[in-house]
Coordinates of C-alpha atoms in Angstrom, one line a residue:
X1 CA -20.3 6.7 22.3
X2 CA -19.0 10.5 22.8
X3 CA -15.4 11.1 22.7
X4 CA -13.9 13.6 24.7
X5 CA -11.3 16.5 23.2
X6 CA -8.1 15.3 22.9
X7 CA -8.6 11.7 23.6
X8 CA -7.4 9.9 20.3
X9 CA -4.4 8.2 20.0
X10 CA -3.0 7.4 16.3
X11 CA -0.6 4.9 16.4
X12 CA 1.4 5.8 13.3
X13 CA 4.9 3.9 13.3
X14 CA 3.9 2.6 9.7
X15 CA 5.1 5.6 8.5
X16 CA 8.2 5.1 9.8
X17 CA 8.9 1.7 8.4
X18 CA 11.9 1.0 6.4
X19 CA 10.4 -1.8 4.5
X20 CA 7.6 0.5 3.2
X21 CA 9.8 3.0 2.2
X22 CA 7.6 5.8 2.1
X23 CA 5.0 3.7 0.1
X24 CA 2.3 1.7 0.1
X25 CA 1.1 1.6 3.1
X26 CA 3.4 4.0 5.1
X27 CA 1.6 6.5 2.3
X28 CA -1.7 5.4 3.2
X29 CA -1.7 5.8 7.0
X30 CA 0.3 9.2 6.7
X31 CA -3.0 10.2 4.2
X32 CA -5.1 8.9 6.7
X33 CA -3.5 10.6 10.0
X34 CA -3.4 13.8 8.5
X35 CA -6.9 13.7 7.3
X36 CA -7.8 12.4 10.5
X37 CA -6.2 16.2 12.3
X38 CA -7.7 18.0 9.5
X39 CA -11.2 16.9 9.9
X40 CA -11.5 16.0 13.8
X41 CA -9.1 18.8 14.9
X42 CA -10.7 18.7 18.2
X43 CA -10.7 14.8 18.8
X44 CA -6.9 13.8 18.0
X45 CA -4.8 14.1 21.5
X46 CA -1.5 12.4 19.8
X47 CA 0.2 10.9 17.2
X48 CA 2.1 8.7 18.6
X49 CA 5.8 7.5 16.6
X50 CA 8.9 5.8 17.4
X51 CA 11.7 7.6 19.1
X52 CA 14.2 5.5 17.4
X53 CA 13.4 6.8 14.5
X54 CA 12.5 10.0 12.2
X55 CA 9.7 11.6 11.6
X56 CA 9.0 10.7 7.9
X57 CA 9.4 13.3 5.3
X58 CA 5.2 12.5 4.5
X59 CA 4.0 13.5 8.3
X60 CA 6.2 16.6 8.1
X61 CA 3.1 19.1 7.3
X62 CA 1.7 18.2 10.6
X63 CA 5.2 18.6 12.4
X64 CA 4.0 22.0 13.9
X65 CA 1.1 21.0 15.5
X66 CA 2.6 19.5 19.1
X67 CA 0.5 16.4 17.9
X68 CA 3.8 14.1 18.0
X69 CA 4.3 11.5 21.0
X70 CA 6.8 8.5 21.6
X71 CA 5.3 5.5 22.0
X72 CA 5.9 3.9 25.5
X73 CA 4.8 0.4 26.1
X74 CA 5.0 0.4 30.3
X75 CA 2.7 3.6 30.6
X76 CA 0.1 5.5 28.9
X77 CA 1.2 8.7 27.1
X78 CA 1.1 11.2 29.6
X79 CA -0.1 9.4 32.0
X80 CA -3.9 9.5 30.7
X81 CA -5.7 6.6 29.1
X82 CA -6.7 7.8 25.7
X83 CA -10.4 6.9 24.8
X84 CA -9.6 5.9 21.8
X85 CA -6.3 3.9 20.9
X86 CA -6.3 3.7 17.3
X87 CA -3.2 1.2 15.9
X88 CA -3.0 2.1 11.7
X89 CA -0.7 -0.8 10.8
X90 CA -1.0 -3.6 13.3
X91 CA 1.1 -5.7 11.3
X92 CA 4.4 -3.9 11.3
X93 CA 7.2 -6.6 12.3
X94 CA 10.2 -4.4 13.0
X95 CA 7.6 -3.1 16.0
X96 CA 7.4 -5.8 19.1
X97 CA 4.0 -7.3 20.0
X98 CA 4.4 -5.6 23.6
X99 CA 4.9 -2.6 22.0
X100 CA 2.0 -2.4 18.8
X101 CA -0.3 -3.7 21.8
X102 CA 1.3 -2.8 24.9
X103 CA 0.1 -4.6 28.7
X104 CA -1.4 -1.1 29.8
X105 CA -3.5 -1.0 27.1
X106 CA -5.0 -4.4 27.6
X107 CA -5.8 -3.8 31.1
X108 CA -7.2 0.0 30.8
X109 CA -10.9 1.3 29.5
X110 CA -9.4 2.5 26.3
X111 CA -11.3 1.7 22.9
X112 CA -9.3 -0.3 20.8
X113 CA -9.9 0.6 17.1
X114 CA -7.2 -1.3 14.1
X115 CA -7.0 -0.6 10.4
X116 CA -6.7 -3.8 8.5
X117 CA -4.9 -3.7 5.4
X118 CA -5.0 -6.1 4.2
X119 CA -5.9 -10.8 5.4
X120 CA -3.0 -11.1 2.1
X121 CA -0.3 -13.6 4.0
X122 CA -3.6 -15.7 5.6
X123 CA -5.9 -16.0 1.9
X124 CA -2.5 -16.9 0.3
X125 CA -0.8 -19.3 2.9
X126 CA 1.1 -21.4 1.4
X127 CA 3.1 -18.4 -0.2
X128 CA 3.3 -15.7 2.4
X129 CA 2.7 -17.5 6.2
X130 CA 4.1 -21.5 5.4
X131 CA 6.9 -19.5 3.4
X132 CA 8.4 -17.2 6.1
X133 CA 8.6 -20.3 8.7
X134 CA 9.1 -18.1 12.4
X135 CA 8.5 -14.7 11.0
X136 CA 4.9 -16.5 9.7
X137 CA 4.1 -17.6 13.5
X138 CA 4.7 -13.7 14.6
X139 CA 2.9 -12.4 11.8
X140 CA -0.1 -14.9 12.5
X141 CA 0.0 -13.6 16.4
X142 CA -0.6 -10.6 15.4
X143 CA -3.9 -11.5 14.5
X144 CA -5.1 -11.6 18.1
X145 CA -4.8 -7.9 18.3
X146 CA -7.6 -8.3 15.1
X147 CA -9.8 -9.8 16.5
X148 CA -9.7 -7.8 19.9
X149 CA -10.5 -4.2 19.0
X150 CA -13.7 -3.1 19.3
X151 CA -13.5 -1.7 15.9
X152 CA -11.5 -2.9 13.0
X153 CA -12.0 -0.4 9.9
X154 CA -10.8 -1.7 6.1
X155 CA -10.3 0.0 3.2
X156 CA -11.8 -2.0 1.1
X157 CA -15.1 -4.1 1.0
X158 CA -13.0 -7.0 0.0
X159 CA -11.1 -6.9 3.4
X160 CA -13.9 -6.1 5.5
X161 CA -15.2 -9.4 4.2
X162 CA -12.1 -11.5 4.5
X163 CA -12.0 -10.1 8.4
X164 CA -15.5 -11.4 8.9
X165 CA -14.8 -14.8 7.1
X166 CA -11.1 -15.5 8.0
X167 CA -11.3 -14.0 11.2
X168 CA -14.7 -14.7 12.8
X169 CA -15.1 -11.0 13.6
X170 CA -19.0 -10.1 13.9
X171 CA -20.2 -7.5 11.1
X172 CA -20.8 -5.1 13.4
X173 CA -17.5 -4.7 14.9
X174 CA -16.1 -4.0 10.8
X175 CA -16.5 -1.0 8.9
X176 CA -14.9 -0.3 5.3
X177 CA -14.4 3.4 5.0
X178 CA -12.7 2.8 1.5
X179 CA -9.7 4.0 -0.1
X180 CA -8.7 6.9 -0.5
X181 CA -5.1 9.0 -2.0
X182 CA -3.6 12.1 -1.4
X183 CA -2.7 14.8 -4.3
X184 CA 0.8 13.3 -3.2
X185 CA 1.5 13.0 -6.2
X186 CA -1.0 14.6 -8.7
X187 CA -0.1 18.2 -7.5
X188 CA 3.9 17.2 -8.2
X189 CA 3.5 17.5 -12.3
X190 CA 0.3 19.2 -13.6
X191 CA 0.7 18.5 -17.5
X192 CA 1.8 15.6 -19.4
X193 CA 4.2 18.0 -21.4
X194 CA 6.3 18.3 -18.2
X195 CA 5.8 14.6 -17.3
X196 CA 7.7 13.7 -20.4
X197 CA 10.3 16.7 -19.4
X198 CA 11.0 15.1 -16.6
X199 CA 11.1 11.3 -18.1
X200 CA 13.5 13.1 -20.7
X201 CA 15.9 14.1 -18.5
X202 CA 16.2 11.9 -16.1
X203 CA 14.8 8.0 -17.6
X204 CA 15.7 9.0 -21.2
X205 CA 15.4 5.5 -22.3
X206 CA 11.2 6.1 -22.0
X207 CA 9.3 6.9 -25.3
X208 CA 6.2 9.2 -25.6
X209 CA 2.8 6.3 -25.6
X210 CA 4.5 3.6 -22.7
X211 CA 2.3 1.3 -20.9
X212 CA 3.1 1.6 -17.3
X213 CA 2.8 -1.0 -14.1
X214 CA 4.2 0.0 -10.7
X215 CA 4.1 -2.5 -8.1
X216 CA 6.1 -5.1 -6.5
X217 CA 7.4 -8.2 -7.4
X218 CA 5.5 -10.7 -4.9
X219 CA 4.0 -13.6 -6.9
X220 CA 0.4 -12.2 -6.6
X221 CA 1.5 -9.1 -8.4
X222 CA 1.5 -11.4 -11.5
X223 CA 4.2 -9.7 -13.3
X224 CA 4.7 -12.8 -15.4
X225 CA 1.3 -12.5 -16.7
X226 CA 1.7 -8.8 -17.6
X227 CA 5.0 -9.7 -19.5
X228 CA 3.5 -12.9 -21.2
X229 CA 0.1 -10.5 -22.3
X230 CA 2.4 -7.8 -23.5
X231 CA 4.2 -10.6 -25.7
X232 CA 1.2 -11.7 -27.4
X233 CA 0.4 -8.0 -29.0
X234 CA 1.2 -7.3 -32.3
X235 CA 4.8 -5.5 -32.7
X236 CA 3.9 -2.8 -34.7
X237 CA 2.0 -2.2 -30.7
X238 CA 5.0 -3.1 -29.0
X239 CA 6.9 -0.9 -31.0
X240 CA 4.8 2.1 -30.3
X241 CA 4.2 1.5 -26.8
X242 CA 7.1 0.3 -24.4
X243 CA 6.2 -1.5 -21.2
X244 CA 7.6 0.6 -18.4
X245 CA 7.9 -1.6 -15.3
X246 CA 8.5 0.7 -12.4
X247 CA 9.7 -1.0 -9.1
X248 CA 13.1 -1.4 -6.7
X249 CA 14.8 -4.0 -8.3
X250 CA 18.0 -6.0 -7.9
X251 CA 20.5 -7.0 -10.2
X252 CA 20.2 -10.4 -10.3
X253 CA 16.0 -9.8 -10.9
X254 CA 16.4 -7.3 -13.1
X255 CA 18.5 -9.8 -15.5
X256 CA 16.4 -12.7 -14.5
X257 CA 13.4 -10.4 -15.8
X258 CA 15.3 -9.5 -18.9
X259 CA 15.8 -13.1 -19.7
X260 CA 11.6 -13.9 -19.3
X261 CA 11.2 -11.2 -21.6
X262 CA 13.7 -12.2 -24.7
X263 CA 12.0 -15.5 -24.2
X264 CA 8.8 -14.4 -24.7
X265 CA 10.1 -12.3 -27.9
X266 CA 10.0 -9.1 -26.5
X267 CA 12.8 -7.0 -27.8
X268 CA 15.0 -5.0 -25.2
X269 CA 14.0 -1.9 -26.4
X270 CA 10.5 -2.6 -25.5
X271 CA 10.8 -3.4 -22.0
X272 CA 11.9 -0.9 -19.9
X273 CA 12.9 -1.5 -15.8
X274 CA 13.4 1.5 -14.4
X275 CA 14.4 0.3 -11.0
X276 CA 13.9 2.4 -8.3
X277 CA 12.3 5.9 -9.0
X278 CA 12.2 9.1 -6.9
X279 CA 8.3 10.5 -6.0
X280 CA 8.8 13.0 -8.8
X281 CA 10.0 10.4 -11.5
X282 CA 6.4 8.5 -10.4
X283 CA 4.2 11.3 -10.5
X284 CA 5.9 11.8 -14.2
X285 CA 5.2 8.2 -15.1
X286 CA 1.5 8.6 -14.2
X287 CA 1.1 11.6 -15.6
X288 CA 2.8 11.0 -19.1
X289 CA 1.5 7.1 -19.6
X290 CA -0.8 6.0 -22.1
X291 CA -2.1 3.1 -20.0
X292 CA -1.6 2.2 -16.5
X293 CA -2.1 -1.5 -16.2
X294 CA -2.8 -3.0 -13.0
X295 CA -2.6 -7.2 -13.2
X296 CA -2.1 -8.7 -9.6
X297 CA -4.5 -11.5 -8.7
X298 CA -4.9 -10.2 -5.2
X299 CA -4.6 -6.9 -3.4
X300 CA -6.6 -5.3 0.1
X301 CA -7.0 -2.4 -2.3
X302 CA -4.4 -1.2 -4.7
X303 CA -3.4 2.0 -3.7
X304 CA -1.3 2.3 -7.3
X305 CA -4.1 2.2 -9.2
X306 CA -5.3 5.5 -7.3
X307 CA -2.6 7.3 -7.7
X308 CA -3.0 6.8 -11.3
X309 CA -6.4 8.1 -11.8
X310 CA -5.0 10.8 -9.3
X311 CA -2.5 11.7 -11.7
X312 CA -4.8 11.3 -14.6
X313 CA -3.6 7.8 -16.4
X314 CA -6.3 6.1 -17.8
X315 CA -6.4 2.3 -16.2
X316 CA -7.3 -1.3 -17.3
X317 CA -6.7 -3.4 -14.1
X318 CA -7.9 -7.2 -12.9
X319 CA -11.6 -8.2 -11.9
X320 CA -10.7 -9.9 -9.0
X321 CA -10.7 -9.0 -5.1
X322 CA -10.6 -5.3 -3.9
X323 CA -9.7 -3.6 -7.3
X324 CA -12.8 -3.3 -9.1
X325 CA -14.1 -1.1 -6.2
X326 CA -11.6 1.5 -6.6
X327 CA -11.6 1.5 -10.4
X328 CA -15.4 1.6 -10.6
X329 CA -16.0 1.0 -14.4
X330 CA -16.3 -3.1 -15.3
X331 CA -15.1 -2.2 -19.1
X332 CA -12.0 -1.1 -17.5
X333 CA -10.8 -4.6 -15.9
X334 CA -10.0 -8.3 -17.2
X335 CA -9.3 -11.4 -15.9
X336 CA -5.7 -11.8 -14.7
X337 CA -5.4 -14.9 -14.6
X338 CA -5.6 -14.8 -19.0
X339 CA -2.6 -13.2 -21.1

């Protein structure tokens, strides 16, 4: 089909979330709006956000280009039907159904194209959808939007698969344009003699040689594995090489974790929890690591362990779902699911 100038909308209230945080996701879909303007100047009519809240410190480089919109679920934007209505992170809960996918849309000519993240909550039931009671029946409505667009891209092969398995959407109707990172946070520190500045002043408790995992905590991230395969190396490799584990954490998780660890005979100055860390204090991590290890038994892609390669960390990360496709070299994974 031919699109006309201007007649794109990108749904990008992801970016905006609070639970994201200005990662994960909310990173990927402000990478993939503003590659979107820079490549199809002439195609993108609007990105369209949420007046209730700011415009997030990652879409700010685009903030001069009159591209910005507030969503409106009783009328089009501007009156005009875009051709194509483009929603970049269908499942964001603090946004109502009516308003991710609102009536005017339904009933109008407008292509409807969705990026799926991610089938996660669905492949792992019992823990995500069965776990969340209500907030698992408006997560699973959501995937009605799925399978209605016209187009649903992934970015992943993994995904693209689970959407034509899980979902019953015909191959045609899914494309996997990959993954992809920013310089975000690569351009940030350029050496690893100012990555360990930085660690110096700021997480001082960090030695020179660390093994690194960023992440989160969810039970698929398998940080129990990655703390009982860390117990089972010799000290002497302990003792040169800390395990940095870089995440928001809280109190009570971050003693709970401590405990784990002294059980497993991993000494408290081996293990460090950094708790929440500013996009600078990552970039450093990255760039100074010795290894970025990347354990979880299930991701839609694994956006971390791009921003590591970005930033130069060599990677070993699991064999299993999307992740071998972004880290490209087999001798470089292993099997999560063995400390």
């Amino acid at each position: 089909m031919s699109v006309a100038p201007g007649s794109v909308w990108l749904d990008a209230r992801g970016t905006q979330s609070a639970l994201h945080g200005e990662r994960g996701i909310a990173r990927y879909v402000a990478g993939h709006t503003e590659a979107l303007v820079r490549l199809y100047p002439e195609l993108i009519g609007t990105i369209g956000l949420d007046a209730a809240a700011s415009i997030p410190p990652s879409l700010e480089p685009l903030a001069g280009s009159d591209l910005f919109a507030w969503h409106r679920r009783t009328r089009p934007p501007g009156g005009r039907v875009p051709g194509i209505y483009h929603v970049m992170s269908p499942f964001e809960m603090t946004v109502g159904f009516d308003d991710i996918w609102p009536a005017w849309l339904r009933r109008s000519e407008a292509r409807l194209v969705v990026t799926l993240h991610d089938l996660i909550p669905l492949v792992l039931y019992d823990d995500y959808v069965r776990a969340w009671g209500s907030y698992g029946t408006v997560w699973m409505a959501r995937l009605g939007l799925i399978r209605s667009a016209h187009q649903v891209v992934t970015n992943s092969e993994n995904t693209a698969r689970d959407a034509i398995e899980r979902l019953g959407i015909p191959e045609e109707r899914v494309t996997a344009i990959h993954s992809g990172v920013s310089s975000h946070h690569s351009s940030m520190v350029a050496s690893r003699e100012q990555a360990e500045a930085i660690l110096r002043d700021t997480l001082p408790k960090i030695r020179p040689g660390f093994l690194l995992y960023v992440g989160g905590d969810d039970k698929r991230k398998n940080l129990d594995g990655i703390l009982r395969a860390y117990a089972l190396l010799p000290e002497r490799v302990r003792a040169a090489h800390q395990l940095v584990i870089a995440f928001r954490v809280g109190p009570v998780r971050k003693l709970e974790l401590m405990v784990v660890a002294r059980s497993l005979g991993i000494r408290t100055r081996e293990l460090v929890l950094t708790g929440f860390v500013t996009d600078l204090q990552l970039a450093a991590l990255y760039r100074a690591c010795e290894l970025f290890v990347f354990p979880s038994l299930y991701e839609g892609a694994g956006l971390p362990v791009l921003e590591a390669m970005s930033c130069g960390a060599p990677v070993a990360a699991s064999n299993t779902t999307s992740i071998p496709e972004l880290l490209g070299d087999p001798d470089g994974t292993f099997d999560p699911s063995e400390p």
